[in-house]
């Protein structure tokens, strides 16, 4: 069985609990004709071009934006990865409106079935989840990727008059592992929209308020008893 997990601008594709693929959930349309141009990884690459697009994401902030768009995107994924529709379940953590056309499994039941550790932790778009397999308990805090990205940009706005996009923020977070201070980065000025070079003198100060909530959520758990989701491993593994 394949399990599809929609998160913050990305879809994680599992087979029997093992992560196989991840695919961006961008859907690009022509600005004038409204014709669909690209989905997934191809859409992400086209976004780098200097062309105006309408960009849609099927699920945003834990809500289904469009049932039709979601169905079209899932059909695209099934074709791309040669998956039969009958072999698919969608993982639900928190959605206002449930999936209509596909069977689903709750995040709690998915983790109970496939998690190999006593605890599982993942940071998602709008929340972070900690699953206790022994107690069969899923704890959720409403503090996710978007909150961390906003906090970092607030700090950069207030102190340097610049902003960073998501990919640059994640690159900056990864640099925290190396504990480089001062750190030189290229950011976009909020005063004139131009790219500027800035020097962050104290990188630990930049992250301490954003990361502290994550650390407090998991700090009492024995490292040998906890496993982490793909996004945490990709960007935030230094936190624990």
Coordinates of C-alpha atoms in Angstrom, one line a residue:
X1 CA 0.0 0.0 0.0
X2 CA 1.2 3.5 -0.8
X3 CA 0.5 6.4 1.6
X4 CA 0.5 10.0 0.5
X5 CA 1.3 12.7 3.1
X6 CA 0.6 16.3 2.0
X7 CA 2.6 18.8 4.0
X8 CA 3.9 22.3 3.6
X9 CA 4.3 22.6 -0.2
X10 CA 5.5 19.0 -0.5
X11 CA 4.1 15.5 -0.8
X12 CA 5.8 12.6 0.9
X13 CA 5.1 9.2 -0.8
X14 CA 5.5 6.2 1.4
X15 CA 5.3 2.5 0.6
X16 CA 4.5 0.4 3.6
X17 CA 6.0 2.9 5.9
X18 CA 9.2 3.5 3.9
X19 CA 9.7 7.0 2.4
X20 CA 10.1 6.5 -1.4
X21 CA 9.7 10.0 -2.9
X22 CA 9.0 13.6 -2.2
X23 CA 7.4 15.9 -4.7
X24 CA 6.7 19.6 -4.6
X25 CA 2.9 20.3 -4.7
X26 CA 3.2 23.4 -6.9
X27 CA 0.7 23.6 -9.8
X28 CA 1.4 26.3 -12.4
X29 CA -1.1 27.9 -14.8
X30 CA -0.7 30.3 -17.6
X31 CA -1.5 33.8 -16.4
X32 CA -3.6 34.7 -19.4
X33 CA -5.1 31.4 -20.7
X34 CA -5.3 29.7 -17.3
X35 CA -4.0 26.6 -19.0
X36 CA -2.1 24.1 -16.8
X37 CA 1.6 24.3 -17.5
X38 CA 3.3 22.0 -15.0
X39 CA 3.0 20.2 -11.7
X40 CA 5.4 18.9 -9.1
X41 CA 9.2 19.1 -9.6
X42 CA 8.8 20.4 -13.1
X43 CA 6.7 23.3 -11.8
X44 CA 9.3 24.1 -9.1
X45 CA 12.0 24.4 -11.8
X46 CA 9.8 26.6 -14.0
X47 CA 9.2 28.9 -11.0
X48 CA 12.8 29.9 -11.3
X49 CA 12.2 31.3 -14.8
X50 CA 11.4 35.0 -15.3
X51 CA 7.8 34.3 -16.4
X52 CA 4.6 35.2 -14.7
X53 CA 2.5 32.2 -13.5
X54 CA -0.5 31.5 -11.4
X55 CA 0.7 29.2 -8.6
X56 CA -1.7 27.0 -6.8
X57 CA -1.1 24.4 -4.1
X58 CA -3.8 21.7 -3.5
X59 CA -3.5 21.8 0.3
X60 CA -2.4 25.0 2.1
X61 CA -2.4 25.5 5.9
X62 CA -3.9 22.1 6.5
X63 CA -6.9 22.9 4.4
X64 CA -7.9 21.5 1.0
X65 CA -7.8 24.5 -1.3
X66 CA -9.6 22.8 -4.2
X67 CA -11.0 19.3 -4.5
X68 CA -10.6 19.3 -8.2
X69 CA -7.0 20.5 -8.0
X70 CA -6.2 17.9 -5.4
X71 CA -7.7 15.1 -7.6
X72 CA -5.7 16.4 -10.6
X73 CA -2.5 16.5 -8.6
X74 CA -3.0 13.0 -7.2
X75 CA -3.7 11.7 -10.7
X76 CA -0.5 13.3 -11.9
X77 CA 1.4 11.6 -9.0
X78 CA -0.1 8.2 -9.7
X79 CA 0.9 8.5 -13.4
X80 CA 4.4 9.7 -12.6
X81 CA 5.2 7.0 -10.2
X82 CA 3.1 4.2 -11.8
X83 CA 0.9 3.7 -8.8
X84 CA -2.5 2.1 -9.0
X85 CA -5.3 4.1 -7.5
X86 CA -6.5 1.1 -5.6
X87 CA -3.2 1.0 -3.7
X88 CA -3.4 4.5 -2.3
X89 CA -4.3 5.9 1.1
X90 CA -4.0 9.6 2.1
X91 CA -2.6 10.4 5.5
X92 CA -4.6 12.9 7.6
X93 CA -3.1 14.9 10.4
X94 CA -5.4 17.9 10.6
X95 CA -7.8 18.9 7.7
X96 CA -10.9 20.9 7.9
X97 CA -12.5 19.0 5.1
X98 CA -11.7 15.3 4.6
X99 CA -10.7 13.7 1.4
X100 CA -13.7 12.6 -0.6
X101 CA -12.4 10.4 -3.4
X102 CA -9.6 8.5 -1.7
X103 CA -9.5 6.3 1.4
X104 CA -7.5 7.8 4.3
X105 CA -5.6 6.8 7.4
X106 CA -5.0 9.1 10.4
X107 CA -1.5 10.2 11.2
X108 CA -1.8 8.5 14.5
X109 CA -2.8 5.2 13.0
X110 CA -0.1 5.4 10.3
X111 CA 2.6 6.0 12.9
X112 CA 1.3 3.2 15.2
X113 CA 1.4 0.8 12.3
X114 CA 4.8 1.7 10.9
X115 CA 6.9 3.6 13.5
X116 CA 9.9 1.5 14.6
X117 CA 10.8 3.6 17.6
X118 CA 9.1 4.3 20.9
X119 CA 8.7 8.0 19.8
X120 CA 8.4 9.7 16.5
X121 CA 8.7 13.5 16.0
X122 CA 8.1 15.6 12.9
X123 CA 7.8 19.3 12.2
X124 CA 5.1 20.1 9.6
X125 CA 3.9 23.2 7.9
X126 CA 1.6 24.5 10.6
X127 CA 2.3 22.1 13.5
X128 CA 4.8 19.8 15.1
X129 CA 3.8 16.2 16.2
X130 CA 5.2 13.9 18.7
X131 CA 3.9 10.3 18.8
X132 CA 4.2 8.0 21.8
X133 CA 3.9 4.5 20.5
X134 CA 3.6 2.9 23.9
X135 CA 0.7 5.1 25.0
X136 CA -0.7 5.4 21.4
X137 CA -0.8 9.1 22.0
X138 CA -0.2 11.9 19.4
X139 CA 0.7 15.2 20.8
X140 CA 0.5 18.3 18.6
X141 CA 1.8 21.8 19.1
X142 CA 0.6 24.5 16.8
X143 CA 4.2 25.6 16.0
X144 CA 5.5 24.5 12.6
X145 CA 7.7 25.5 9.7
X146 CA 5.7 28.5 8.8
X147 CA 6.0 29.9 12.3
X148 CA 9.8 29.4 12.3
X149 CA 10.2 31.0 8.9
X150 CA 8.1 34.0 9.9
X151 CA 10.0 34.4 13.2
X152 CA 13.3 34.4 11.3
X153 CA 12.0 36.9 8.7
X154 CA 10.7 39.2 11.5
X155 CA 14.2 39.2 13.0
X156 CA 15.8 40.0 9.6
X157 CA 13.2 42.7 8.9
X158 CA 13.7 44.4 12.2
X159 CA 17.5 44.2 12.3
X160 CA 18.7 44.2 8.7
X161 CA 15.7 45.5 6.6
X162 CA 15.8 42.3 4.5
X163 CA 13.8 39.2 3.9
X164 CA 14.6 35.6 2.8
X165 CA 12.5 33.1 0.8
X166 CA 11.9 29.6 2.1
X167 CA 14.8 27.8 0.4
X168 CA 17.3 30.5 1.6
X169 CA 15.9 30.3 5.2
X170 CA 16.4 26.5 5.2
X171 CA 20.0 26.9 3.9
X172 CA 20.6 29.5 6.6
X173 CA 19.2 27.1 9.3
X174 CA 21.6 24.3 8.0
X175 CA 24.5 26.7 8.4
X176 CA 23.6 26.9 12.1
X177 CA 25.0 23.4 12.4
X178 CA 28.5 24.8 11.6
X179 CA 28.1 27.5 14.2
X180 CA 29.7 30.1 11.9
X181 CA 29.7 33.7 13.3
X182 CA 29.6 36.1 11.7
X183 CA 27.7 34.7 8.8
X184 CA 27.5 36.4 5.4
X185 CA 24.3 35.9 3.4
X186 CA 22.6 37.4 0.4
X187 CA 19.0 38.6 1.1
X188 CA 16.4 40.8 -0.5
X189 CA 16.0 44.4 0.8
X190 CA 12.5 45.3 2.0
X191 CA 13.4 49.0 1.2
X192 CA 14.1 48.7 -2.5
X193 CA 13.6 45.0 -3.5
X194 CA 17.3 44.6 -4.4
X195 CA 19.6 41.8 -3.3
X196 CA 22.0 42.9 -0.7
X197 CA 24.9 41.3 1.3
X198 CA 24.4 41.3 5.1
X199 CA 26.5 40.0 8.0
X200 CA 24.7 38.3 10.8
X201 CA 26.9 38.8 13.9
X202 CA 25.1 36.4 16.2
X203 CA 23.4 33.5 14.4
X204 CA 22.4 31.7 17.7
X205 CA 20.3 34.8 18.6
X206 CA 18.5 34.5 15.3
X207 CA 17.3 31.0 16.0
X208 CA 17.0 30.6 19.7
X209 CA 13.4 31.8 20.1
X210 CA 12.2 29.9 17.0
X211 CA 13.9 26.6 17.9
X212 CA 13.4 26.7 21.6
X213 CA 9.8 25.5 21.3
X214 CA 11.0 22.4 19.4
X215 CA 13.7 21.7 21.9
X216 CA 11.3 21.9 24.8
X217 CA 8.9 19.6 23.1
X218 CA 11.4 16.7 22.8
X219 CA 14.3 17.4 25.1
X220 CA 13.3 14.9 27.8
X221 CA 13.2 12.0 25.4
X222 CA 16.1 9.5 25.3
X223 CA 17.8 9.9 21.9
X224 CA 17.9 6.2 21.4
X225 CA 14.1 5.9 21.6
X226 CA 13.1 8.6 19.1
X227 CA 13.0 8.7 15.3
X228 CA 12.3 11.8 13.2
X229 CA 10.4 12.6 10.1
X230 CA 12.0 13.6 6.7
X231 CA 11.7 17.4 7.1
X232 CA 13.2 17.4 10.6
X233 CA 16.1 15.2 9.4
X234 CA 16.6 17.4 6.3
X235 CA 16.8 20.8 8.1
X236 CA 16.5 20.6 11.9
X237 CA 18.4 17.5 13.0
X238 CA 21.0 19.7 14.9
X239 CA 18.2 20.8 17.3
X240 CA 18.2 17.5 19.2

